Amino acid sequence: MPNQLVDVVIAAMQNIKANRIIDLDLRNIENSITEHFIICHGTSNTHVVSIAEAIEKEAKESIDEIAFRKEGYKNGEWVVLDYSSVIVHVFQEHVREHYNIEELWGDAKTTLIEEN
């Protein structure tokens, strides 16, 4: 199921023009909290929230997956959708650069998703 969810999340991000989509595959990282981080950023609070909403809608409609935890919709700077095996991070660009999750999880297999 995680690979199917990863594909759905990435497609939803691409459909709503998310920027610099990255899949961090954490399956070979000891003591990892999840199997994948999918990371992207939007251009504004509204764009960030729209990306997250599109992901939730597509995951529910296409594979009946619901995030069991979600945070950050209120301010739209960093929305996290936790699907257990896949955790989605949708940032505003400056917040993404500040926290630099990609570097924190530098041992993960990193895949940059091509822009549509």
Coordinates of N, CA, C and O in Angstrom, one line a residue:
M1 N 0.8 -1.2 0.0 CA 0.0 0.0 0.0 C 0.8 1.3 0.0 O 0.5 2.2 -0.6
P2 N 2.0 1.3 0.7 CA 2.8 2.6 0.7 C 3.1 3.1 -0.7 O 3.1 4.2 -1.0
N3 N 3.6 2.1 -1.6 CA 4.0 2.6 -2.9 C 2.8 3.2 -3.7 O 2.9 4.2 -4.4
Q4 N 1.6 2.6 -3.5 CA 0.4 3.1 -4.2 C 0.1 4.5 -3.6 O -0.2 5.4 -4.4
L5 N 0.2 4.7 -2.3 CA -0.1 6.0 -1.7 C 1.0 7.0 -2.1 O 0.6 8.1 -2.4
V6 N 2.2 6.6 -2.2 CA 3.3 7.5 -2.7 C 2.9 8.0 -4.1 O 3.0 9.2 -4.3
D7 N 2.5 7.1 -5.0 CA 2.2 7.5 -6.3 C 1.0 8.5 -6.3 O 1.0 9.5 -7.1
V8 N 0.0 8.2 -5.5 CA -1.2 9.1 -5.4 C -0.8 10.5 -4.9 O -1.3 11.5 -5.4
V9 N 0.0 10.5 -3.8 CA 0.4 11.8 -3.2 C 1.2 12.6 -4.3 O 0.9 13.8 -4.5
I10 N 2.1 12.0 -4.9 CA 2.9 12.7 -5.9 C 2.1 13.2 -7.1 O 2.2 14.4 -7.5
A11 N 1.1 12.4 -7.6 CA 0.3 12.8 -8.7 C -0.6 14.0 -8.2 O -0.8 15.0 -9.0
A12 N -1.1 14.0 -7.0 CA -1.9 15.1 -6.5 C -1.1 16.4 -6.4 O -1.5 17.5 -6.8
M13 N 0.1 16.2 -5.9 CA 1.0 17.4 -5.9 C 1.3 18.0 -7.2 O 1.3 19.2 -7.4
Q14 N 1.6 17.1 -8.2 CA 1.9 17.5 -9.6 C 0.6 18.2 -10.2 O 0.8 19.3 -10.8
N15 N -0.5 17.7 -9.9 CA -1.8 18.3 -10.5 C -2.0 19.7 -10.0 O -2.6 20.5 -10.7
I16 N -1.6 20.0 -8.8 CA -1.8 21.4 -8.3 C -0.6 22.2 -8.3 O -0.5 23.2 -7.6
K17 N 0.4 21.8 -9.1 CA 1.6 22.6 -9.3 C 2.5 22.8 -8.1 O 3.0 23.9 -7.9
A18 N 2.7 21.8 -7.3 CA 3.6 21.9 -6.2 C 5.0 22.0 -6.7 O 5.3 21.5 -7.8
N19 N 5.9 22.6 -5.9 CA 7.3 22.8 -6.3 C 8.2 21.8 -5.7 O 8.1 21.5 -4.5
R20 N 9.3 21.4 -6.4 CA 10.4 20.6 -6.0 C 9.9 19.4 -5.1 O 10.2 19.3 -3.9
I21 N 9.2 18.5 -5.7 CA 8.7 17.3 -5.0 C 9.8 16.3 -4.9 O 10.5 16.0 -5.8
I22 N 10.0 15.9 -3.6 CA 11.0 14.9 -3.3 C 10.4 13.8 -2.5 O 9.6 14.0 -1.6
D23 N 10.8 12.5 -2.8 CA 10.5 11.3 -2.1 C 11.7 10.9 -1.3 O 12.7 10.6 -1.9
L24 N 11.6 10.9 0.0 CA 12.7 10.4 0.8 C 12.3 9.0 1.3 O 11.3 8.8 2.0
D25 N 12.9 7.9 0.7 CA 12.6 6.6 1.1 C 13.4 6.2 2.3 O 14.7 6.1 2.3
L26 N 12.7 6.0 3.4 CA 13.4 5.8 4.7 C 13.4 4.4 5.2 O 13.7 4.0 6.3
R27 N 13.0 3.5 4.3 CA 12.8 2.0 4.7 C 14.1 1.4 5.1 O 14.1 0.5 5.9
N28 N 15.3 1.9 4.7 CA 16.5 1.3 5.1 C 17.2 2.1 6.2 O 18.4 1.8 6.5
I29 N 16.5 3.0 6.8 CA 17.1 3.8 7.9 C 16.6 3.2 9.2 O 15.4 3.1 9.4
E30 N 17.6 2.9 10.0 CA 17.3 2.2 11.3 C 16.5 3.2 12.2 O 16.8 4.4 12.2
N31 N 15.4 2.7 12.8 CA 14.6 3.4 13.8 C 13.8 4.6 13.1 O 13.4 5.5 13.7
S32 N 13.6 4.5 11.8 CA 12.8 5.5 11.1 C 11.3 5.4 11.6 O 10.8 4.3 11.9
I33 N 10.7 6.6 11.6 CA 9.3 6.6 12.1 C 8.3 6.3 11.0 O 7.1 6.2 11.3
T34 N 8.7 6.2 9.8 CA 7.8 6.0 8.6 C 8.7 5.4 7.5 O 9.9 5.2 7.6
E35 N 8.0 5.0 6.4 CA 8.7 4.4 5.2 C 9.0 5.5 4.2 O 10.1 5.4 3.5
H36 N 8.2 6.5 4.1 CA 8.5 7.6 3.1 C 8.1 9.0 3.7 O 7.1 9.1 4.4
F37 N 8.9 10.0 3.4 CA 8.5 11.4 3.5 C 8.4 11.8 2.1 O 9.3 11.7 1.3
I38 N 7.3 12.5 1.8 CA 7.1 13.1 0.5 C 7.0 14.6 0.8 O 6.2 15.1 1.6
I39 N 7.9 15.4 0.2 CA 8.1 16.8 0.5 C 7.9 17.6 -0.7 O 8.3 17.3 -1.8
C40 N 7.2 18.8 -0.5 CA 7.1 19.8 -1.6 C 6.9 21.1 -1.0 O 6.8 21.3 0.2
H41 N 6.9 22.2 -1.8 CA 6.5 23.5 -1.3 C 5.6 24.2 -2.3 O 5.5 23.9 -3.5
G42 N 4.8 25.1 -1.7 CA 3.9 25.9 -2.5 C 4.4 27.4 -2.4 O 5.4 27.7 -1.8
T43 N 3.6 28.2 -3.1 CA 4.0 29.6 -3.3 C 3.4 30.6 -2.3 O 3.8 31.7 -2.3
S44 N 2.4 30.1 -1.6 CA 1.7 31.0 -0.6 C 1.0 30.1 0.4 O 0.9 28.9 0.2
N45 N 0.4 30.7 1.4 CA -0.4 29.9 2.4 C -1.5 29.2 1.7 O -1.8 28.0 2.0
T46 N -2.2 29.9 0.8 CA -3.3 29.4 0.1 C -2.9 28.2 -0.8 O -3.6 27.2 -0.8
H47 N -1.8 28.3 -1.4 CA -1.3 27.2 -2.3 C -0.9 26.0 -1.5 O -1.2 24.9 -1.8
V48 N -0.3 26.2 -0.3 CA 0.1 25.1 0.6 C -1.1 24.4 1.0 O -1.2 23.1 0.9
V49 N -2.1 25.1 1.5 CA -3.4 24.4 1.9 C -4.1 23.7 0.7 O -4.6 22.6 0.9
S50 N -4.1 24.3 -0.4 CA -4.7 23.7 -1.6 C -4.0 22.4 -2.0 O -4.7 21.4 -2.3
I51 N -2.7 22.4 -1.9 CA -1.9 21.2 -2.2 C -2.3 20.1 -1.2 O -2.6 18.9 -1.6
A52 N -2.3 20.4 0.1 CA -2.7 19.4 1.1 C -4.1 18.9 0.9 O -4.3 17.7 1.0
E53 N -5.0 19.8 0.6 CA -6.4 19.4 0.4 C -6.5 18.5 -0.8 O -7.3 17.5 -0.8
A54 N -5.8 18.8 -1.8 CA -5.8 17.9 -3.1 C -5.3 16.5 -2.8 O -5.8 15.5 -3.3
I55 N -4.2 16.5 -2.0 CA -3.7 15.2 -1.6 C -4.7 14.4 -0.8 O -4.9 13.2 -1.1
E56 N -5.3 15.0 0.2 CA -6.3 14.3 1.0 C -7.5 13.8 0.2 O -7.9 12.6 0.3
K57 N -8.0 14.6 -0.7 CA -9.1 14.3 -1.6 C -8.7 13.1 -2.5 O -9.5 12.1 -2.6
E58 N -7.6 13.2 -3.1 CA -7.2 12.1 -4.1 C -6.9 10.8 -3.3 O -7.3 9.7 -3.8
A59 N -6.3 10.8 -2.2 CA -6.0 9.6 -1.4 C -7.3 9.0 -1.0 O -7.4 7.7 -1.1
K60 N -8.3 9.7 -0.6 CA -9.6 9.2 -0.1 C -10.3 8.6 -1.3 O -10.9 7.5 -1.3
E61 N -10.4 9.4 -2.4 CA -11.2 9.0 -3.6 C -10.6 7.8 -4.3 O -11.3 6.9 -4.8
S62 N -9.3 7.8 -4.5 CA -8.7 6.7 -5.3 C -8.3 5.5 -4.6 O -8.4 4.4 -5.2
I63 N -7.8 5.6 -3.4 CA -7.4 4.3 -2.7 C -8.0 4.2 -1.2 O -7.5 3.4 -0.5
D64 N -9.0 5.1 -0.9 CA -9.6 5.1 0.4 C -8.7 5.2 1.6 O -8.8 4.5 2.6
E65 N -7.7 6.0 1.4 CA -6.8 6.3 2.5 C -7.1 7.7 3.1 O -7.3 8.6 2.4
I66 N -7.1 7.7 4.5 CA -7.3 8.9 5.2 C -6.2 9.2 6.1 O -5.7 8.3 6.8
A67 N -5.7 10.4 6.2 CA -4.6 10.8 7.1 C -5.1 10.7 8.5 O -6.2 11.2 8.8
F68 N -4.4 9.9 9.3 CA -4.9 9.8 10.7 C -4.5 11.0 11.6 O -5.1 11.2 12.7
R69 N -3.6 11.8 11.1 CA -3.3 13.0 11.8 C -2.9 14.0 10.7 O -2.2 13.8 9.8
K70 N -3.3 15.3 11.0 CA -2.9 16.4 10.1 C -2.7 17.6 10.9 O -3.5 17.9 11.9
E71 N -1.7 18.4 10.6 CA -1.4 19.6 11.3 C -1.0 20.7 10.3 O -0.5 20.4 9.3
G72 N -1.3 22.0 10.7 CA -0.7 23.1 10.0 C -1.7 23.8 9.0 O -1.3 24.8 8.4
Y73 N -2.9 23.3 8.9 CA -3.9 24.0 8.0 C -4.2 25.4 8.4 O -4.4 26.2 7.5
K74 N -4.1 25.7 9.7 CA -4.5 27.0 10.2 C -3.6 28.1 9.6 O -4.1 29.1 9.1
N75 N -2.3 27.9 9.6 CA -1.4 29.0 9.1 C -0.9 28.8 7.7 O -0.4 29.7 7.1
G76 N -1.0 27.6 7.3 CA -0.6 27.3 5.9 C 0.9 27.5 5.6 O 1.3 27.6 4.4
E77 N 1.7 27.4 6.6 CA 3.2 27.5 6.3 C 3.8 26.1 6.2 O 4.8 26.0 5.5
W78 N 3.3 25.1 6.9 CA 3.8 23.8 6.9 C 2.7 22.9 7.3 O 2.3 22.8 8.4
V79 N 2.1 22.2 6.3 CA 1.1 21.2 6.6 C 1.7 19.8 6.6 O 2.4 19.5 5.6
V80 N 1.4 19.0 7.6 CA 1.8 17.6 7.7 C 0.6 16.7 7.6 O -0.4 16.9 8.4
L81 N 0.7 15.7 6.7 CA -0.4 14.7 6.6 C 0.3 13.4 7.0 O 1.2 13.0 6.3
D82 N -0.2 12.7 8.0 CA 0.4 11.5 8.5 C -0.5 10.3 8.1 O -1.6 10.2 8.6
Y83 N 0.0 9.5 7.2 CA -0.7 8.3 6.7 C 0.0 7.1 7.3 O -0.2 6.0 6.8
S84 N 0.8 7.2 8.4 CA 1.6 6.2 9.0 C 2.8 5.7 8.2 O 3.9 6.1 8.5
S85 N 2.5 5.0 7.1 CA 3.7 4.6 6.3 C 4.2 5.6 5.4 O 5.3 5.5 4.9
V86 N 3.4 6.7 5.2 CA 3.9 7.8 4.4 C 3.5 9.1 5.1 O 2.3 9.3 5.6
I87 N 4.5 10.0 5.3 CA 4.2 11.3 5.9 C 4.5 12.3 4.9 O 5.6 12.4 4.3
V88 N 3.5 13.2 4.7 CA 3.6 14.2 3.7 C 3.9 15.6 4.3 O 3.2 15.9 5.3
H89 N 4.9 16.3 3.8 CA 5.2 17.7 4.3 C 5.0 18.6 3.1 O 5.6 18.5 2.1
V90 N 4.1 19.6 3.3 CA 3.8 20.6 2.3 C 4.2 22.0 3.0 O 3.6 22.4 3.9
F91 N 5.3 22.6 2.5 CA 5.8 23.8 3.1 C 5.6 25.0 2.2 O 5.4 24.9 1.0
Q92 N 5.7 26.2 2.8 CA 6.1 27.4 2.0 C 7.6 27.3 1.9 O 8.3 26.7 2.7
E93 N 8.1 27.9 0.8 CA 9.5 27.7 0.5 C 10.5 28.1 1.6 O 11.4 27.4 1.9
H94 N 10.2 29.3 2.2 CA 11.2 29.8 3.2 C 11.1 28.9 4.5 O 12.2 28.7 5.1
V95 N 10.0 28.3 4.8 CA 9.9 27.4 5.9 C 10.7 26.1 5.6 O 11.4 25.5 6.4
R96 N 10.5 25.6 4.4 CA 11.2 24.4 3.9 C 12.7 24.6 4.0 O 13.4 23.7 4.5
E97 N 13.2 25.7 3.6 CA 14.6 26.0 3.6 C 15.1 26.1 5.1 O 16.2 25.6 5.4
H98 N 14.3 26.6 5.9 CA 14.7 26.8 7.3 C 14.8 25.4 8.0 O 15.8 25.1 8.7
Y99 N 13.9 24.5 7.8 CA 13.9 23.2 8.5 C 14.7 22.2 7.8 O 15.2 21.3 8.4
N100 N 14.9 22.3 6.5 CA 15.7 21.5 5.7 C 15.7 20.0 6.0 O 16.7 19.3 6.3
I101 N 14.5 19.4 6.0 CA 14.3 18.0 6.3 C 15.1 17.1 5.4 O 15.6 16.1 5.8
E102 N 15.3 17.5 4.1 CA 16.0 16.7 3.2 C 17.5 16.4 3.8 O 18.0 15.3 3.6
E103 N 18.0 17.4 4.4 CA 19.4 17.3 4.9 C 19.4 16.5 6.2 O 20.3 15.7 6.5
L104 N 18.4 16.7 7.0 CA 18.3 16.0 8.3 C 18.2 14.5 8.0 O 18.7 13.7 8.8
W105 N 17.5 14.1 7.0 CA 17.4 12.7 6.6 C 18.3 12.4 5.4 O 17.9 11.7 4.5
G106 N 19.5 12.9 5.4 CA 20.4 12.7 4.3 C 20.8 11.3 4.0 O 21.2 11.1 2.9
D107 N 20.6 10.4 4.9 CA 20.9 9.0 4.6 C 19.8 8.3 3.8 O 20.0 7.2 3.3
A108 N 18.7 8.9 3.7 CA 17.6 8.3 2.9 C 17.9 8.3 1.5 O 18.6 9.1 0.9
K109 N 17.3 7.3 0.8 CA 17.3 7.4 -0.7 C 16.4 8.5 -1.2 O 15.2 8.5 -0.8
T110 N 17.0 9.4 -1.9 CA 16.2 10.6 -2.3 C 15.9 10.6 -3.8 O 16.8 10.4 -4.6
T111 N 14.6 10.8 -4.1 CA 14.2 10.9 -5.5 C 13.5 12.2 -5.7 O 12.5 12.5 -5.1
L112 N 14.1 13.0 -6.6 CA 13.5 14.3 -7.1 C 12.5 13.9 -8.2 O 12.9 13.3 -9.2
I113 N 11.3 14.3 -8.0 CA 10.3 14.0 -9.0 C 10.3 15.1 -10.1 O 10.3 16.3 -9.8
E114 N 10.3 14.7 -11.3 CA 10.3 15.6 -12.4 C 9.0 16.4 -12.5 O 7.9 15.9 -12.1
E115 N 9.2 17.7 -12.8 CA 8.0 18.6 -13.0 C 7.1 18.1 -14.2 O 7.7 17.6 -15.1
N116 N 5.9 18.3 -14.0 CA 4.9 18.0 -15.1 C 4.8 19.1 -16.1 O 4.9 20.2 -15.8

